[in-house]
Coordinates of C-alpha atoms in Angstrom, one line a residue:
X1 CA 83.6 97.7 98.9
X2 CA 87.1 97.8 100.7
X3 CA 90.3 98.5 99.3
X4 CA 91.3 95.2 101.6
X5 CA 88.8 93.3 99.6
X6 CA 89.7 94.5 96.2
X7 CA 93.6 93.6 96.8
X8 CA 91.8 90.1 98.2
X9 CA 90.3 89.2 94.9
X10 CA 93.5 90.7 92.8
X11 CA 95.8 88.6 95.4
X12 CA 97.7 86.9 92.2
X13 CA 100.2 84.0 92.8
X14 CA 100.8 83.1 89.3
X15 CA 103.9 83.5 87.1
X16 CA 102.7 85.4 84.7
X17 CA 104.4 88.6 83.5
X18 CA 101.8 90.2 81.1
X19 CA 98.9 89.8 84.2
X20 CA 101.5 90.7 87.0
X21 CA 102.2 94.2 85.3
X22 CA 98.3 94.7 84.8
X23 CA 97.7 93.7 88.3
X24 CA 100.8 95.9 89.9
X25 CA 99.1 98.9 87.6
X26 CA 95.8 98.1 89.9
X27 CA 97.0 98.1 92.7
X28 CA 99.4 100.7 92.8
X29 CA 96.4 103.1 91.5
X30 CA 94.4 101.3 94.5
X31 CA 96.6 102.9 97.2
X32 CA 95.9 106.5 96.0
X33 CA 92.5 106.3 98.4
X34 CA 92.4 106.1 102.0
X35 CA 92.3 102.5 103.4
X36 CA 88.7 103.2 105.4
X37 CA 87.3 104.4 102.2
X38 CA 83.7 102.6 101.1
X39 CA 83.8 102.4 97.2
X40 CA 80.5 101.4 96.5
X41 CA 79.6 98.5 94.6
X42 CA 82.3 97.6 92.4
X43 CA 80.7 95.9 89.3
X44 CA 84.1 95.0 87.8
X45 CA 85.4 93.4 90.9
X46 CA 82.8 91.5 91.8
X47 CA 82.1 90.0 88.3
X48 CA 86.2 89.1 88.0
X49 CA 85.3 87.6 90.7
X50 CA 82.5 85.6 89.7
X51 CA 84.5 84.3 86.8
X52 CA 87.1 82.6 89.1
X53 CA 89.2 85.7 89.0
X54 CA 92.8 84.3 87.4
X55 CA 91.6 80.8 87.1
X56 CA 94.3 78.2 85.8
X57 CA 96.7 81.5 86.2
X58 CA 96.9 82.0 89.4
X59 CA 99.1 78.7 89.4
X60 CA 102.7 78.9 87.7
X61 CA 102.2 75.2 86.2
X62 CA 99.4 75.8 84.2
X63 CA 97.7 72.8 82.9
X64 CA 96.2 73.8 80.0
X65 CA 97.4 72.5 76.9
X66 CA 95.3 74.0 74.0
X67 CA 97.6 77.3 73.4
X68 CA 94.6 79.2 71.9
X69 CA 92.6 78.4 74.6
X70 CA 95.1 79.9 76.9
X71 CA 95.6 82.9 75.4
X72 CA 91.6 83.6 75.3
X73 CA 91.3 83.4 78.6
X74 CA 94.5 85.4 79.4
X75 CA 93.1 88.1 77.0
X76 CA 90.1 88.2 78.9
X77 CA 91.8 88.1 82.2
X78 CA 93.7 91.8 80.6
X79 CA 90.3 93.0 79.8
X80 CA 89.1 92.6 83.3
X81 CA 92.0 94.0 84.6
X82 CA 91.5 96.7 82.7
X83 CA 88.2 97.3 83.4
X84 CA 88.5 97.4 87.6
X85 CA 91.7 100.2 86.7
X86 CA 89.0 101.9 84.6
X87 CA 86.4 101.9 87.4
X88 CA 89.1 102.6 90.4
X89 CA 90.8 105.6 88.6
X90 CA 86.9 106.6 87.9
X91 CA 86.7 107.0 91.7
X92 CA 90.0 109.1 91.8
X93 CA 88.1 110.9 89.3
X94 CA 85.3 111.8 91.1
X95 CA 86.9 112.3 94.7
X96 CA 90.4 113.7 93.7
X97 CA 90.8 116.3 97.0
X98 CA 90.2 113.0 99.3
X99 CA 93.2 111.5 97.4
X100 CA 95.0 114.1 97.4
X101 CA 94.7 114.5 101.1
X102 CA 95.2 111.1 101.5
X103 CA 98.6 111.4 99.6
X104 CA 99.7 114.1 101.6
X105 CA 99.1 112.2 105.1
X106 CA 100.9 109.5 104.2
X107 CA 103.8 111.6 103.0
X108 CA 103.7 113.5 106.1
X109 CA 103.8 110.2 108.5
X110 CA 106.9 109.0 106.2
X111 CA 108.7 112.4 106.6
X112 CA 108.1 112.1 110.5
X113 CA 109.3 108.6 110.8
X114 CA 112.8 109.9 108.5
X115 CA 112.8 112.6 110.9
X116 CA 113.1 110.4 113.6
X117 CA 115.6 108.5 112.0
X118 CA 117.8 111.6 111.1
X119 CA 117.4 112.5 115.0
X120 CA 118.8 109.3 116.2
X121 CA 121.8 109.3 113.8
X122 CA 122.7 113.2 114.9
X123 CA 122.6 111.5 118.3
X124 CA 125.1 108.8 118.1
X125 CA 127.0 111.2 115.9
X126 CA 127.4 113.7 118.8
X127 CA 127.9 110.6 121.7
X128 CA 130.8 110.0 119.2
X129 CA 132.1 112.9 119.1
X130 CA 132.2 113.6 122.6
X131 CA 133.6 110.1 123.0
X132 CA 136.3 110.8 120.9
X133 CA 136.9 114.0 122.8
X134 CA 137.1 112.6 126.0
X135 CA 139.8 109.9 124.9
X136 CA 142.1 112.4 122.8
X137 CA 142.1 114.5 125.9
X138 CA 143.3 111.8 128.2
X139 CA 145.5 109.3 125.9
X140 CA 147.5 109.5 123.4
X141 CA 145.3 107.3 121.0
X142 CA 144.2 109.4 119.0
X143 CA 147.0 111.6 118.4
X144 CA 147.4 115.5 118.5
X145 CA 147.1 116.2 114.7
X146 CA 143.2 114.6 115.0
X147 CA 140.8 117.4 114.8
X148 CA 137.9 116.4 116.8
X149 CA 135.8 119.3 115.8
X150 CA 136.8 118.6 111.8
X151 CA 135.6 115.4 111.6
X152 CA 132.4 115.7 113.6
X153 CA 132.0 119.1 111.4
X154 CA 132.4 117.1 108.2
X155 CA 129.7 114.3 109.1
X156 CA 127.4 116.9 110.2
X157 CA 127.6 118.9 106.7
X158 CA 127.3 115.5 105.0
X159 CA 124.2 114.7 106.7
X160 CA 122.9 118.0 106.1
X161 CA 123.6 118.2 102.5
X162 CA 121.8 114.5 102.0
X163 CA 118.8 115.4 104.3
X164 CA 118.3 118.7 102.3
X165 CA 118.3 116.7 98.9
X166 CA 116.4 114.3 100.1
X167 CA 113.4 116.4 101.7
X168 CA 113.7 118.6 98.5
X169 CA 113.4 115.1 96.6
X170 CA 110.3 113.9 98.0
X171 CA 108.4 117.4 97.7
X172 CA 109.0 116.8 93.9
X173 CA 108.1 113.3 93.9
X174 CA 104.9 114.3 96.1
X175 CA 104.1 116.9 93.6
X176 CA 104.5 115.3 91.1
X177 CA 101.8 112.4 92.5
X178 CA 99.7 115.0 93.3
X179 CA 99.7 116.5 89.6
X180 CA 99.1 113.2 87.4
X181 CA 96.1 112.7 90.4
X182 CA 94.8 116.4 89.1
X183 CA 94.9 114.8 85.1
X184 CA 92.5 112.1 86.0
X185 CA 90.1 114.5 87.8
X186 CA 90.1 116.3 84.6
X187 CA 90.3 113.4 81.9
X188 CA 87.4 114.0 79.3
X189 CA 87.0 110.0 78.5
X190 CA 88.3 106.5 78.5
X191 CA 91.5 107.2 77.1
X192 CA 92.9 110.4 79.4
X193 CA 91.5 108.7 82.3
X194 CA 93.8 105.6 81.5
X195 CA 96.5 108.0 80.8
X196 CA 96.0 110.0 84.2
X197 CA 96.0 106.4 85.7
X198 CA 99.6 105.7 83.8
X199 CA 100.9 108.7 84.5
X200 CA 99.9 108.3 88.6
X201 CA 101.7 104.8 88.1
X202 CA 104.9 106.3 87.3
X203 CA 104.7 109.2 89.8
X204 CA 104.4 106.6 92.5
X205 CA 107.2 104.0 91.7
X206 CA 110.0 106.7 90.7
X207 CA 113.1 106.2 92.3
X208 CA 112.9 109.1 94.9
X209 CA 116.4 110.5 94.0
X210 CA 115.6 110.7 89.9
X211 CA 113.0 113.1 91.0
X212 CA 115.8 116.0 91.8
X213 CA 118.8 114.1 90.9
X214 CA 120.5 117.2 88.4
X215 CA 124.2 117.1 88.9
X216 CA 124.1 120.7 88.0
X217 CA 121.6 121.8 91.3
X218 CA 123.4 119.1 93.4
X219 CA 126.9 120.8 92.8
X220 CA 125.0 124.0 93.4
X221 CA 123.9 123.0 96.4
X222 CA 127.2 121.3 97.9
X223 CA 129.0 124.4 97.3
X224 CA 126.7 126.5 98.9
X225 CA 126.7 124.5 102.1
X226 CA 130.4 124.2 102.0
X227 CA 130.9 128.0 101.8
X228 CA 128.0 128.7 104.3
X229 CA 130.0 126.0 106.6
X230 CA 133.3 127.8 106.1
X231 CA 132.1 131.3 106.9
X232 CA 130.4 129.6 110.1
X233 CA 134.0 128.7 111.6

């Protein structure tokens, strides 16, 4: 079985907030492992299945009336839930160097992508600057007391200072993916493995910038590029 056909099956459209957060937790442990990998039979898929998966649900009108009844079946929809986390993050378990490879690869096709990005803005930023240049030394536009080579200077330690932090950022962030994916492998039962699975959760879907953000090493790091920048001139 697919990761394709396991997000399939778990494809829910209702408006519920209880089986939304359980499904989220699913799939967000899901995309640990490499989109080509074969899981195997997965018993907990394939009987959620079977059961007409989220049932009444997967529809944000639900028709049920019987309250009791409705809350059954959402307690068993939970449990399934639960189970197919159980038997996914037992997978992570047993293959953790795959998904940590797999974790990796994808981090390193994001940082080339930024790269590119970063690349592009340097470029304008430089066809500005020359721009700018060009026109100061033949009008009068501009004016004499506009430093050229000040402005493009401050832009270019700006960007310099944010793509540090940011790279720095997403190292932590990677690490810190990689580490809760290390807990799992070494969970003893049920309970650590649901933990490693938490834990892997949060990792994940941490805003980027909370990972490093310390005003204290930020400062740190502004003044240091500032003084480098200074003795540079």
């Amino acid at each position: 079985m697919k990761k394709a056909y396991i997000k399939k099956v778990l494809d829910f459209k209702g408006g519920d907030k209880d089986i939304k957060v359980a499904v989220d937790r699913v799939l967000d442990t899901l995309n640990a492992i490499p989109d080509e990998t074969d899981l195997g039979a997965m018993t907990s898929v394939e009987e959620f299945e079977g059961n007409n998966a989220f049932g009444i649900f997967n529809f944000t009108d639900t028709r049920l009336d019987n309250s009791g009844e409705r809350e059954n079946l959402k307690k068993e929809i939970l449990s399934n839930l639960k189970s197919i986390l159980m038997e996914v993050t037992s997978w992570i378990k047993d293959n953790p160097l795959q998904v940590k490879y797999n974790i990796i690869s994808i981090n390193q096709k994001k940082g080339r992508t930024r790269r590119k990005w970063l690349i592009a803005v340097l470029v304008i930023v430089a066809a500005a600057a020359i721009a700018l240049t060009i026109i100061q030394n033949v009008t009068s536009v501009l004016g004499t007391e506009v430093d050229i080579g000040e402005i493009v200077g401050l832009v270019d330690l700006v960007i310099g200072i944010g793509g540090f932090i940011y790279e720095l950022a997403d190292d932590s962030k990677k690490e810190a993916v990689c580490n809760a994916v290390q807990e799992i492998s070494e969970s003893k039962n049920n309970r650590e493995l649901l933990e490693g699975a938490e834990k892997y959760v949060k990792a994940k879907n941490k805003n980027i910038m909370l990972c490093f953000f310390h005003i204290g090493t930020v400062q740190q790091i502004g003044e240091q590029t500032i003084n480098n920048y200074r003795r540079g001139k």
